[in-house]
């Protein structure tokens, strides 16, 4: 399929534009909040197979996410950072990448991880306190989470530079949030990527909040405009419209792959849950706001669109069953998670021999002395 | 006298400082509307308004750099860093600007900035949320570094820190935020460079700060039951160190054990051991024992109890000190 | 005088602009490289008194700058960072500010300091190794130099916030270079200023080089575009045209003062000397490039314009004499500079009593012991 | 054997590493076309091209963050930080990412990144160009910290650092860049965790690293003339410390003096003093003496000679050690 290009945020034009000009800008949207195709959506047409895949993965992500919250409430998990509401932004974007495109997530991209093949155990390990990193980045071309906000954007820049030096046409893709975008590192990453014309795609999930801080206290213009100012090719998309996210990301990633320089996709979305299971979002946001966003739910929206396209109820039932099964598996794998022994960690800090390994002996002697030895 | 948790005592210290001096400002991530992730600034924005209790963009260098500018304009900013592990993006502003500006200007400019950092482990948190990084700041000339261990001290020390005309990194033991204690709200601000002798002892002196003070006190109790008399000193000020008090106590007991959550290698215990040995060389009956975390990055919460110093490890160190020379003294 | 507004870099427009659109952009220019007024210059007219003041201050700055280089070559000064070539950018901008507007310089703004009333001794102290800060910021609303690149932009943001809290309509002005703009701090400063709509004016002297690094390796778009993307009001000006720099800065600073939010002026200029007296610019740039910029010299250019406007030769002679006198004074003051005693410094680190003061005694005892006491 | 200045020896170490392993890259500010402000990378860009010797934008966090990404992709980046005082913007990337990534991944990921830092004072520079900040990195678990003092060692240690699979902060004494020495270009890379006994002594052991080694050697010479036999140990590795070698030497002499340019308070001397005292408590005839800079931010160049440890101050410290107990032993 070849489509007309989607609306891209222009590079800052060089001369003053007509002040009487532009209508209120809107993000790219193919399916409206009511689940009906927009004009752009109709013009483009829907790849129903793709839409089904996106829908299925969103259902699976939500099932895992909700089960994880339940596990946390029941004391089986220390902490969970929900991605509910952001499934379209994640599933839509990751499906637009090639498998060899290396991803640097932030920490809320459970749906991305799931699509890339992570098991629930791998996704949960970090949040039940048994590991800092739940999986091997080499396994699915997916780096582990970065918790210090924005730091991973520079790692992505370096990785992308490495790909170019290797003559590999893989695109490096990095996820981060609206809040993280305020960190110096993220802006340095934009600048390095633009200056060196690196094959990197920045994906910002703007979920409107950084813990209790709304985007109005986070930046003065929108992020896709800022990115364009740095010289990135920049797109703005309705992040609750999985098809739009997929289409925009596909266009962006291919432009990067073709060597047209780094790009950014800002997906406008919403975190339905609290920042984490420790957070009480009622302290800072209204029920009305939450309701308004619930009405833009990405799953409902795509379900309506698929139904309109003739997908039958039993297909949805099967998908739901798939979700329930994943939830059950999530619970089982969570309960089976086992932590390491402190003793095991001493040899893992350094690659080359290091005296810290002797501390292991001292630790084990201490266990003996206090009768806690194995 | 009120009985208050540490978090609330710190909250009241800021509240009083804001009320007493309208140049005092509080700024940081999520500290206004939310009242901070630990609620230590709860209610301050409502009471003093968004011009004095400022929710900032998510950028620690920005927070400290902006605080420096505010201080240059004559304000007295109190910054909150959300967690210990997130202070590093501000490291340059702290170490090269905040710490050095007064000396740079030969005293013409002063920067009364407080940087509050909830620090330390033991709350089962994910990575970067359990660091004990006081040594970096203590090694930096131009800063003062304070660590509080209980509600009364937290209240008095934070008030004193906000009144001081020097830049101060102020550590709060996050796992003690909910620990209650008596607080005299009319108590004067504490002196910022005096250690506090919490308990006298004849046989050995334990030296600790922040979250480790509780461990030290518990170890001293336990030792007492075994007939060993152990004193406990709460550093309160990590930089400068109150070397006189430390040396005086150790000169009496001849034995010292330092406890902290940071790794021992170049932790504040190294400086304390060196300084005590310099001052009490002849009085010391055993080398100063250091009990800290192992020399690893902070591990997953699952094993943090094994990683952090606990009463047992302190007791073993006291034993090593007491038995030094009797058995093969390998430490 | 009231003028039509000067061309400002547009905020990133919200919709795609006509791709066939704009002609190659040019910075605002009132006097051409040949010293003739441009169309814009003619339309605006020249305030000859102002032009004379600018010219005189540029001559003085150059005289001091060259004398400092001579002093360094003769071993009287350890290091000097020349501002030759950047006089228009500095003198033009600082003259557009109110005296109460607080300035944060970087480290090359000798001309700014001179206009603000610093003595040669104050300007040189840091570079002959006797002080880290040559003057008291309160004296002329001029902070001392910041050598860690970009850090001062955040100080300016905080200072501007303080001014607003104080209800003071002073604008905070911060200078920095093209290279510094790559630091995270500078971008955080842009973002804070825009988000909080702070009364701060950023002045970037883009002198084409950061030591040996050309702007092509420093950023992917121009800085005034990046700034606009952050939501700053942004101007681009020929930094070797003192009248244009003045006019643009005046417009920018007044827009900030009126509460229209933070602004940036990017002044396109060139450093004629090496990065510092330790640098050998021949290693990285061509004679041709240097020559091309010499032909755009800000002093010659304004002199031609003033001559065309009827200013007589003896006025120029008087100005030159003034410059020579300043050079002589620079030499004399440099030679008279005296350093502190280490002993004096112990009491200056902390405001409140601190044990480091005892190290003073230990230091003095050491001097005694080694026979070096006073 | 060639006679080369340190800067050139380091240059040749990088050149050889670039030639031997095409995954080695060099990156930093002004290191390509210019060859670095100290010319330590001179000629490398011309020889290996702009893809292997990379001039970066002016952003230290960017340099280290990008190097981490390159290492994740399998490269072996060698970063240059232009001056010691400019490493702090990269502190977060170094301390929270570079140092912790291997432990975080439980050994699945390794980051062979070298961060070269021209460090220390004595060149009459302006502020931020004379810092000795090794202690910050040495306190950080997950990093190795190396300091070289002479051309031969610089060559061997830098080659070893580039070959190591661990992240290494590599300090180069900038004022020694032009000091010449014999260099065997075929010498094997040095072991990264062994101190070097440069001189044996019977009465006292001097311990130093980087620029202070020269001072220590000169002091030892001077002491020899006064009939005192003083040994000198060059640490080479600051983290880990070669505690065995230090303890062995001090066990023989019973006296130790540590010299470094950083302030003594929590400088590496504190760790060395503590570790030696732990291991040699009974052998020590005097407390370990520490000679460092005063506890001030680095002052203007005009007074740096008075600020930094010099031969006199080391000799006085040796005296204090030798005379400990004889006079009033106040240190
Ligand atoms: C450098 C740093 N500072 C502070 C934090 C604490 N923190 C964790 S998540 C968060 C909010 C992040 O918001 P955003 O980037 O929008 O991502 P979201 O959580 O909305 O997905 C904060 C302040 C951190 N992790 N890192
Ligand atoms: C954080 C930091 N990194 C590196 C340096 C070293 N350095 C000093 S000036 C300079 C180049 C600055 O270029 P630019 O900002 O364009 O200013 P210019 O010198 O051209 O006026 C560099 C790399 C520094 N001072 N601070
Ligand atoms: Mg967010
Ligand atoms: Mg420049």
Short mmCIF file of C-alpha atoms in Angstrom, two decimals, chain B residues 23 25 27 51-52 54-70 72-75 89 92-93 96-97 99 101-110 140-144 163-167 192-194 239-241 244, chain C residues 100 102 104 130-137 139 141 143-152 154-166 168 170 185 188 191-192 195-196 339-341 344-345 347-355 358:
data_model
loop_
_atom_site.label_atom_id
_atom_site.label_comp_id
_atom_site.label_asym_id
_atom_site.label_seq_id
_atom_site.Cartn_x
_atom_site.Cartn_y
_atom_site.Cartn_z
CA UNK B 23 12.29 35.25 51.19
CA UNK B 25 10.75 29.55 48.83
CA UNK B 27 10.66 24.30 44.88
CA UNK B 51 4.63 31.73 44.15
CA UNK B 52 6.34 30.42 47.25
CA UNK B 54 6.72 26.01 43.24
CA UNK B 55 6.06 22.93 41.15
CA UNK B 56 8.88 22.84 38.63
CA UNK B 57 9.49 21.15 35.31
CA UNK B 58 11.13 17.77 35.59
CA UNK B 59 14.79 18.76 35.56
CA UNK B 60 17.09 18.63 38.55
CA UNK B 61 19.82 20.77 37.05
CA UNK B 62 17.10 23.28 36.37
CA UNK B 63 15.93 23.13 39.96
CA UNK B 64 19.32 23.77 41.48
CA UNK B 65 20.43 26.23 38.79
CA UNK B 66 17.24 28.21 39.22
CA UNK B 67 17.62 28.12 42.98
CA UNK B 68 21.09 29.61 42.58
CA UNK B 69 19.63 32.43 40.51
CA UNK B 70 16.91 32.98 43.08
CA UNK B 72 21.52 35.63 43.85
CA UNK B 73 18.36 37.72 43.80
CA UNK B 74 18.11 37.47 47.58
CA UNK B 75 15.75 34.56 48.05
CA UNK B 89 21.74 15.57 36.87
CA UNK B 92 27.44 20.13 38.14
CA UNK B 93 25.28 22.95 39.42
CA UNK B 96 30.78 23.73 40.44
CA UNK B 97 28.31 26.52 41.10
CA UNK B 99 29.54 25.09 46.36
CA UNK B 101 30.18 30.69 44.23
CA UNK B 102 30.96 32.27 47.58
CA UNK B 103 34.67 31.48 47.42
CA UNK B 104 34.70 32.50 43.76
CA UNK B 105 33.34 35.90 44.66
CA UNK B 106 35.62 36.15 47.70
CA UNK B 107 32.63 36.39 49.97
CA UNK B 108 30.73 39.02 48.06
CA UNK B 109 27.99 36.63 47.08
CA UNK B 110 26.36 34.07 49.30
CA UNK B 140 33.06 19.03 48.15
CA UNK B 141 34.51 22.14 49.76
CA UNK B 142 31.95 24.90 50.00
CA UNK B 143 28.98 22.74 50.93
CA UNK B 144 27.64 21.74 54.29
CA UNK B 163 18.50 30.06 58.25
CA UNK B 164 22.10 29.38 57.38
CA UNK B 165 23.67 31.55 54.71
CA UNK B 166 25.61 28.60 53.33
CA UNK B 167 24.51 26.03 50.77
CA UNK B 192 24.68 22.82 62.35
CA UNK B 193 28.07 21.47 63.22
CA UNK B 194 27.68 19.61 66.47
CA UNK B 239 30.51 18.05 56.70
CA UNK B 240 32.02 19.57 58.64
CA UNK B 241 32.54 16.68 61.00
CA UNK B 244 36.26 17.13 68.72
CA UNK C 100 18.70 47.83 36.06
CA UNK C 102 20.70 42.25 35.32
CA UNK C 104 24.79 37.12 33.26
CA UNK C 130 44.63 36.51 40.90
CA UNK C 131 40.86 36.07 41.12
CA UNK C 132 38.03 33.84 39.95
CA UNK C 133 35.64 36.76 39.77
CA UNK C 134 36.81 40.22 38.90
CA UNK C 135 33.96 42.34 40.17
CA UNK C 136 30.97 42.60 42.43
CA UNK C 137 27.78 41.68 40.57
CA UNK C 139 27.87 47.11 41.39
CA UNK C 141 23.95 44.67 37.68
CA UNK C 143 27.20 38.95 37.32
CA UNK C 144 30.76 37.71 37.01
CA UNK C 145 31.86 35.25 34.34
CA UNK C 146 30.73 31.64 34.27
CA UNK C 147 33.31 29.27 32.84
CA UNK C 148 31.34 26.05 32.94
CA UNK C 149 29.46 26.44 29.71
CA UNK C 150 25.80 27.25 29.86
CA UNK C 151 25.38 27.03 33.63
CA UNK C 152 24.66 30.75 33.85
CA UNK C 154 19.79 28.64 34.59
CA UNK C 155 21.01 31.23 37.06
CA UNK C 156 19.47 33.85 34.81
CA UNK C 157 16.19 31.95 34.78
CA UNK C 158 16.15 31.88 38.58
CA UNK C 159 17.09 35.53 38.81
CA UNK C 160 14.29 36.43 36.40
CA UNK C 161 11.84 34.42 38.46
CA UNK C 162 13.04 36.37 41.49
CA UNK C 163 12.50 39.68 39.70
CA UNK C 164 8.97 38.69 38.87
CA UNK C 165 8.28 37.58 42.43
CA UNK C 166 9.62 40.95 43.56
CA UNK C 168 10.47 44.34 39.55
CA UNK C 170 13.92 44.47 35.23
CA UNK C 185 21.47 23.32 30.99
CA UNK C 188 16.52 23.38 30.35
CA UNK C 191 12.21 25.38 28.61
CA UNK C 192 11.84 26.84 32.10
CA UNK C 195 7.00 27.36 30.56
CA UNK C 196 7.00 29.98 33.32
CA UNK C 339 47.00 38.76 44.14
CA UNK C 340 45.52 37.66 47.43
CA UNK C 341 47.24 35.69 50.09
CA UNK C 344 42.87 35.29 53.25
CA UNK C 345 40.77 32.70 51.47
CA UNK C 347 37.37 32.68 55.82
CA UNK C 348 35.65 33.29 52.52
CA UNK C 349 34.29 29.85 51.67
CA UNK C 350 31.50 29.75 54.22
CA UNK C 351 29.31 32.54 55.55
CA UNK C 352 28.76 30.90 58.93
CA UNK C 353 31.69 29.80 61.13
CA UNK C 354 33.39 26.67 59.83
CA UNK C 355 36.37 24.60 60.96
CA UNK C 358 41.46 26.47 61.45
#
